[in-house]
Short mmCIF file of C-alpha atoms in Angstrom, two decimals:
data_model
loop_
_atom_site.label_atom_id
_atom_site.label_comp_id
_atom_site.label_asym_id
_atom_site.label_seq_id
_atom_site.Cartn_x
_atom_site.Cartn_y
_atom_site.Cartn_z
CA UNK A 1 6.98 24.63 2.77
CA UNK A 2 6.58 26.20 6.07
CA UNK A 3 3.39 26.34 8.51
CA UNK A 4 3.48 30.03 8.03
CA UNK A 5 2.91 29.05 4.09
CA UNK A 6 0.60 26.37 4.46
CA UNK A 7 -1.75 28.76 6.47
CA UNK A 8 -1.22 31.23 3.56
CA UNK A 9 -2.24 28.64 1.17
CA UNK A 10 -4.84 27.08 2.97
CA UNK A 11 -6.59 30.54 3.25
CA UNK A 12 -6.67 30.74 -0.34
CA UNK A 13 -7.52 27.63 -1.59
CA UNK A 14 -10.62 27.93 0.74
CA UNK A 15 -11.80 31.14 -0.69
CA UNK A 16 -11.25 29.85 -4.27
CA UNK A 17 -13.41 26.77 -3.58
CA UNK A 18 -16.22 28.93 -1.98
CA UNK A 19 -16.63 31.60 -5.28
CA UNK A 20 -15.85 28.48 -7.27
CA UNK A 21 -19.26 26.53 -5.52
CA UNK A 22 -20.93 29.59 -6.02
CA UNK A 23 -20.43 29.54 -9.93
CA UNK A 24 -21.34 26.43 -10.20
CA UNK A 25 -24.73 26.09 -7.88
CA UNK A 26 -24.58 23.51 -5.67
CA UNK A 27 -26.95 21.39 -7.76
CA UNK A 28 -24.28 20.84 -10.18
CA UNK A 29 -22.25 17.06 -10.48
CA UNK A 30 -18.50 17.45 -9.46
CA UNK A 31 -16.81 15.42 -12.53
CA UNK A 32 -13.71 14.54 -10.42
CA UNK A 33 -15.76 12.72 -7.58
CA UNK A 34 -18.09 10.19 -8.82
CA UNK A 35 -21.48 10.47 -7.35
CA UNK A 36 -21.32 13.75 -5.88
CA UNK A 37 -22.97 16.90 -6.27
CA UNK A 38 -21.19 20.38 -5.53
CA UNK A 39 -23.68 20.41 -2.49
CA UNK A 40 -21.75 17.15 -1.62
CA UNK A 41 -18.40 18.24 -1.71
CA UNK A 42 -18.73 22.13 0.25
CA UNK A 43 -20.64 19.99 2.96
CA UNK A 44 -17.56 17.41 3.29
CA UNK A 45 -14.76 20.04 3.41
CA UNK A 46 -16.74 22.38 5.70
CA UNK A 47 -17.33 19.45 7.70
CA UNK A 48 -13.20 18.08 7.54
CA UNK A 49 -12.35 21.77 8.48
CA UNK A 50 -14.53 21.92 11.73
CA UNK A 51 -13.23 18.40 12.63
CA UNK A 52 -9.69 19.58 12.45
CA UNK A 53 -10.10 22.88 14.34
CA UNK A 54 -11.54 20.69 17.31
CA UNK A 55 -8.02 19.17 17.44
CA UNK A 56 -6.31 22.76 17.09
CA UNK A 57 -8.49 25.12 19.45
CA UNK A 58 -8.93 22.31 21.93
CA UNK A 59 -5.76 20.97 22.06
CA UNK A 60 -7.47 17.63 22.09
CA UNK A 61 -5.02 14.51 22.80
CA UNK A 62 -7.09 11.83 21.36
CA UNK A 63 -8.36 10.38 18.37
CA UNK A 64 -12.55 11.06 18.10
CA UNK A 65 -15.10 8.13 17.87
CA UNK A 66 -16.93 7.22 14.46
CA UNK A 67 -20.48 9.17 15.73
CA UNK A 68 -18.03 12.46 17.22
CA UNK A 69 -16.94 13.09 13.72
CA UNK A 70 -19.86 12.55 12.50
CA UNK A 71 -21.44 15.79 14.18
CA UNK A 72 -19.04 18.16 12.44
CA UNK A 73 -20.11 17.57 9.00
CA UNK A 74 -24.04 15.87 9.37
CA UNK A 75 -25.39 19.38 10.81
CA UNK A 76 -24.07 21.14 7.49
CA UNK A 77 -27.56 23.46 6.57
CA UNK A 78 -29.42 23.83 4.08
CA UNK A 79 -28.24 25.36 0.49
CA UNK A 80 -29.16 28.85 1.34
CA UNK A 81 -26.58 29.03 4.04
CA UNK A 82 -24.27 26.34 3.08
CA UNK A 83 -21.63 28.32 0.84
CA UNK A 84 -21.85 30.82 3.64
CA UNK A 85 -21.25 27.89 6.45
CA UNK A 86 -18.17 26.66 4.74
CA UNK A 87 -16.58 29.84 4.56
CA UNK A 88 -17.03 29.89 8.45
CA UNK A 89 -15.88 26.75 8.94
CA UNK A 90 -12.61 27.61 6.81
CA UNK A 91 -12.12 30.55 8.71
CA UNK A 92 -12.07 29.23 11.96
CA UNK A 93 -9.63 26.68 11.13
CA UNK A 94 -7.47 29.38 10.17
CA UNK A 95 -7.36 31.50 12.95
CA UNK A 96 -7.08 28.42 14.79
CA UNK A 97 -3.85 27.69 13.11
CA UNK A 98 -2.64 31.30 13.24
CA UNK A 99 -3.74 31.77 16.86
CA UNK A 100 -1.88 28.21 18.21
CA UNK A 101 1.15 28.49 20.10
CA UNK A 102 4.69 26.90 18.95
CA UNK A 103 3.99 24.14 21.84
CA UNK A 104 0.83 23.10 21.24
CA UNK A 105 0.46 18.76 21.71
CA UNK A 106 -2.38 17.48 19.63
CA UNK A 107 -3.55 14.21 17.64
CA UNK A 108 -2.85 14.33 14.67
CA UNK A 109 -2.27 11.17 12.38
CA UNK A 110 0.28 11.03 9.78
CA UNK A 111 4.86 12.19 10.65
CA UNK A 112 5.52 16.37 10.88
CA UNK A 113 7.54 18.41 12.89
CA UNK A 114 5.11 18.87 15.08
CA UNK A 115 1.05 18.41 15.58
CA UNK A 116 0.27 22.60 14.56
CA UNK A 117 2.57 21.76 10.75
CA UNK A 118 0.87 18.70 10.33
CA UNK A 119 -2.62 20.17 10.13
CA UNK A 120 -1.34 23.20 8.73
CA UNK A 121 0.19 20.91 6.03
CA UNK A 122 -3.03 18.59 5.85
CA UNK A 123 -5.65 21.20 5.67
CA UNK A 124 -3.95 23.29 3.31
CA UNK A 125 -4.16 20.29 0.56
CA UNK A 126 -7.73 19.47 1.47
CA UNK A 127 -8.64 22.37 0.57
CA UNK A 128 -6.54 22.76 -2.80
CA UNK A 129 -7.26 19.17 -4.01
CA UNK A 130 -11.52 20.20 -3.45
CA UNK A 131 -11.49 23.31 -4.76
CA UNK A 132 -10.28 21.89 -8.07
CA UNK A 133 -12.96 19.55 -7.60
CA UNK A 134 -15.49 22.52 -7.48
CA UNK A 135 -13.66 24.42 -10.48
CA UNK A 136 -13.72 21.69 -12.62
CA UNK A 137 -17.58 21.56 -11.68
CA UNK A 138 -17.84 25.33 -12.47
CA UNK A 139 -15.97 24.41 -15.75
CA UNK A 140 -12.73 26.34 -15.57
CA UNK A 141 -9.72 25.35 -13.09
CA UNK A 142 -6.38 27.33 -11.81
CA UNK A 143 -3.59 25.11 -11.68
CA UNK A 144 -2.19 25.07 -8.41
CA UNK A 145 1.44 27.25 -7.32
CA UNK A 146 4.10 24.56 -8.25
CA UNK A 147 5.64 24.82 -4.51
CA UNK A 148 2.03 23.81 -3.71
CA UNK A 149 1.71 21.10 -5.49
CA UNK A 150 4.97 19.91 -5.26
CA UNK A 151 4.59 19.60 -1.61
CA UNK A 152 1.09 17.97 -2.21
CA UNK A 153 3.25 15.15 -3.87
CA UNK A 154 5.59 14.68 -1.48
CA UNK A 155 2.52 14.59 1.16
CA UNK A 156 0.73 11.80 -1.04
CA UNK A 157 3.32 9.84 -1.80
CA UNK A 158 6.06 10.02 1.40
CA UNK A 159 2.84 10.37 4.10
CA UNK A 160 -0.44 8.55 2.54
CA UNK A 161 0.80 5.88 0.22
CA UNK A 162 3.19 4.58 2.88
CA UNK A 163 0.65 4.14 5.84
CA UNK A 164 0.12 0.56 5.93
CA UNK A 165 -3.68 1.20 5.09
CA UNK A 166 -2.74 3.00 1.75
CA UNK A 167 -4.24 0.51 -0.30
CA UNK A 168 -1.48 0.42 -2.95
CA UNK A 169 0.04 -2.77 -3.36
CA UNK A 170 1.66 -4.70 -6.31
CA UNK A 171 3.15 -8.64 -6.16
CA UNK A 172 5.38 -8.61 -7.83
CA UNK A 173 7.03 -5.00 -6.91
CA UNK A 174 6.91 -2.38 -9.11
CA UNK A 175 8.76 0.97 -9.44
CA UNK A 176 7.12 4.45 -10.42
CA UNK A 177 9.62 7.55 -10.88
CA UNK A 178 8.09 10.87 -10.54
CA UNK A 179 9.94 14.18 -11.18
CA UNK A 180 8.02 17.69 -11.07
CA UNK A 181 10.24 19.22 -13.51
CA UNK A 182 9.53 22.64 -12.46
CA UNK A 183 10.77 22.33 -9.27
CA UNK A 184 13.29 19.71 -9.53
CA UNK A 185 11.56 16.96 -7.68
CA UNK A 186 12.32 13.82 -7.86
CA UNK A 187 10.42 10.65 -6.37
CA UNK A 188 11.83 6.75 -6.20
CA UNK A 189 8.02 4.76 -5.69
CA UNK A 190 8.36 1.46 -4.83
CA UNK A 191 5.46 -0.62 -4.66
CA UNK A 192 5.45 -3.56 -3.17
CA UNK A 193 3.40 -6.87 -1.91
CA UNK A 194 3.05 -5.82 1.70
CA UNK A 195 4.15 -1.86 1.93
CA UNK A 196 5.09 1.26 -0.03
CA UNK A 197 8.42 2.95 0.35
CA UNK A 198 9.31 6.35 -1.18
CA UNK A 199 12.83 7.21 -1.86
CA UNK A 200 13.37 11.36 -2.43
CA UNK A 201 15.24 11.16 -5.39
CA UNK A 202 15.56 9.42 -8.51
CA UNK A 203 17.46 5.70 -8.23
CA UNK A 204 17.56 3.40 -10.85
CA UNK A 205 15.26 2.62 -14.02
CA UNK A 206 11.89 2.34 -12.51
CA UNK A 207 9.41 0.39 -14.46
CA UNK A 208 7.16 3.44 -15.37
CA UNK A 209 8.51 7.36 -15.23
CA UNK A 210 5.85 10.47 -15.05
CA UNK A 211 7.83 13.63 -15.81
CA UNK A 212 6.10 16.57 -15.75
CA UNK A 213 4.70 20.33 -14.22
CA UNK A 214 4.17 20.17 -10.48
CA UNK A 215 0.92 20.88 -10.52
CA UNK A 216 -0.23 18.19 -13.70
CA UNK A 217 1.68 15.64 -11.22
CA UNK A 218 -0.30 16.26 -8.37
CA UNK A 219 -3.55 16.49 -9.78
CA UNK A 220 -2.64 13.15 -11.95
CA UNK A 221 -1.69 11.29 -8.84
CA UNK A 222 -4.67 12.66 -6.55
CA UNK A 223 -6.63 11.04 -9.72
CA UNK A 224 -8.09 14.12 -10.49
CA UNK A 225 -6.69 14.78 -14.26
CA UNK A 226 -5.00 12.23 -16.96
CA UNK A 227 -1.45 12.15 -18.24
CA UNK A 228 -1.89 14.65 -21.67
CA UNK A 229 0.04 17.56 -20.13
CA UNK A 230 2.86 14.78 -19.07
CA UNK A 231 6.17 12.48 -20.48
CA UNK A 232 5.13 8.88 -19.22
CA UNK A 233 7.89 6.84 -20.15
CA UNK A 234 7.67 2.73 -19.78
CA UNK A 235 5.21 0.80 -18.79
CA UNK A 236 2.10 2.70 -18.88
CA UNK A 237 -0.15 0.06 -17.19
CA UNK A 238 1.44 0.95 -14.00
CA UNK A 239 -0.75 4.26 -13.98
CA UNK A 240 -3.76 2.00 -14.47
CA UNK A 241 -2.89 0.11 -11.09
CA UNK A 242 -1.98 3.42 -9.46
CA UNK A 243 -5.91 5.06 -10.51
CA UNK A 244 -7.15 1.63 -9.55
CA UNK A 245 -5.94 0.95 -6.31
CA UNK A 246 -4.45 4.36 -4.77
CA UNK A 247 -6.98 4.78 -2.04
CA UNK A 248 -6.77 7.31 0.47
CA UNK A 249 -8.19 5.66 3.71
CA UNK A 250 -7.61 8.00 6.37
CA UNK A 251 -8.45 9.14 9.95
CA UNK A 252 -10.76 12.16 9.49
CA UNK A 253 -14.48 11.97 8.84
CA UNK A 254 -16.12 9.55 6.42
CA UNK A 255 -15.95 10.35 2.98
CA UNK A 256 -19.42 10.37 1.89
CA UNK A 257 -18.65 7.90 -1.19
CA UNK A 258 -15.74 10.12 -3.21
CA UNK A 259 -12.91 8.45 -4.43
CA UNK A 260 -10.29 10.19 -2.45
#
């Protein structure tokens, strides 16, 4: 996908999460992250977006302290204006990323072409991934576009997983094959001891294989839906370790307790 798209789907996956927060009244438990109320989860996003606009509209250079981050998602309001906060926040980010020009040198934390496609890239997921999290609190989710999703998978698994913080480890190595058959993706996971490398493609006979839609891929690896809509073929228990140990630890503000 290109920036221009990931702005385009970042815009909408915002909107969708604010009407889907709204169905659901922020009072209500978000099934998909343990712990947290919809309240939770519109005052985490809103508070990601505004921390990633600093780094856009600023141009800033370097990395913010612990307590920094901390103001752009701690001053969230009350539940009266909350809904109506995050769809600010999301704005802003966007015309942040529509209004930045081709040059602009930023931190950012994680390979792209360049610091403007890497948020463009990053927000737009954050986004999509939490506003299934508020539909499936409302009780009724949209699966994402398969180009979406497709290139959610290659973000996870090619960008995330292979950080050497990404949690997912296996002694000894293991092999997970992905394929989103509807756009003829194809994914070579190994899993080792001390790192993660991802292979585009299919090689080999990996231990365990998940074939299936783009978008039942993504939200299965993101741990956010179960393997019913998908072909697992092989060792099954490998999916177990995956839910178990995939941890997202990343740069951006604390989590607030969701399994990411």
């Amino acid at each position: 996908m290109e920036t221009a798209a990931h702005i385009a789907a970042l815009r909408a996956q915002g909107r969708m999460l604010a009407d889907a927060a709204r169905r659901a009244g922020l009072g209500a438990p978000v099934p998909t992250c343990p712990d947290w109320s919809v309240r939770d989860l519109v005052a985490h996003t809103g508070g990601v977006h505004r921390w990633a606009t600093a780094f856009v509209a600023e141009g800033r250079a370097e990395e913010m302290g612990r307590e920094e981050k901390r103001r752009y998602y701690d001053t969230a309001p009350g539940d009266p204006d909350l809904v109506d906060w995050y769809t600010e926040s999301h704005a802003a980010l966007v015309a942040a990323l529509e209004s930045a020009p081709p040059g602009l040198a930023c931190w950012s934390f994680m390979p792209a072409p360049n610091p403007v496609a890497f948020w463009a890239r990053r927000q737009a997921h954050e986004a999509a991934i939490h506003r299934v999290d508020a539909q499936t609190a409302a009780g009724r989710v949209t699966p994402p576009a398969a180009a979406l999703a497709s290139d959610g998978i290659d973000e996870l698994l090619s960008c995330f997983l292979t950080r050497p913080d990404g949690g997912l480890r296996a002694d000894p190595a293991r092999v997970l094959g992905v394929r989103a058959a509807d756009t003829d993706a194809d994914w070579t996971v190994r899993i080792g001891p001390d790192k993660v490398e991802v292979l585009h493609g299919a090689s080999g006979t990996p231990d365990c294989a998940v074939t299936g839609a783009a978008a039942d891929v993504y939200l299965l690896l993101w741990n956010r839906a179960g393997t019913d809509r998908l072909r697992v073929e092989g060792d099954g228990s490998l999916l177990d370790h995956w839910r178990g140990s995939a941890r997202i630890r990343w740069s951006g503000p604390p989590a607030r307790g969701v399994t990411r």
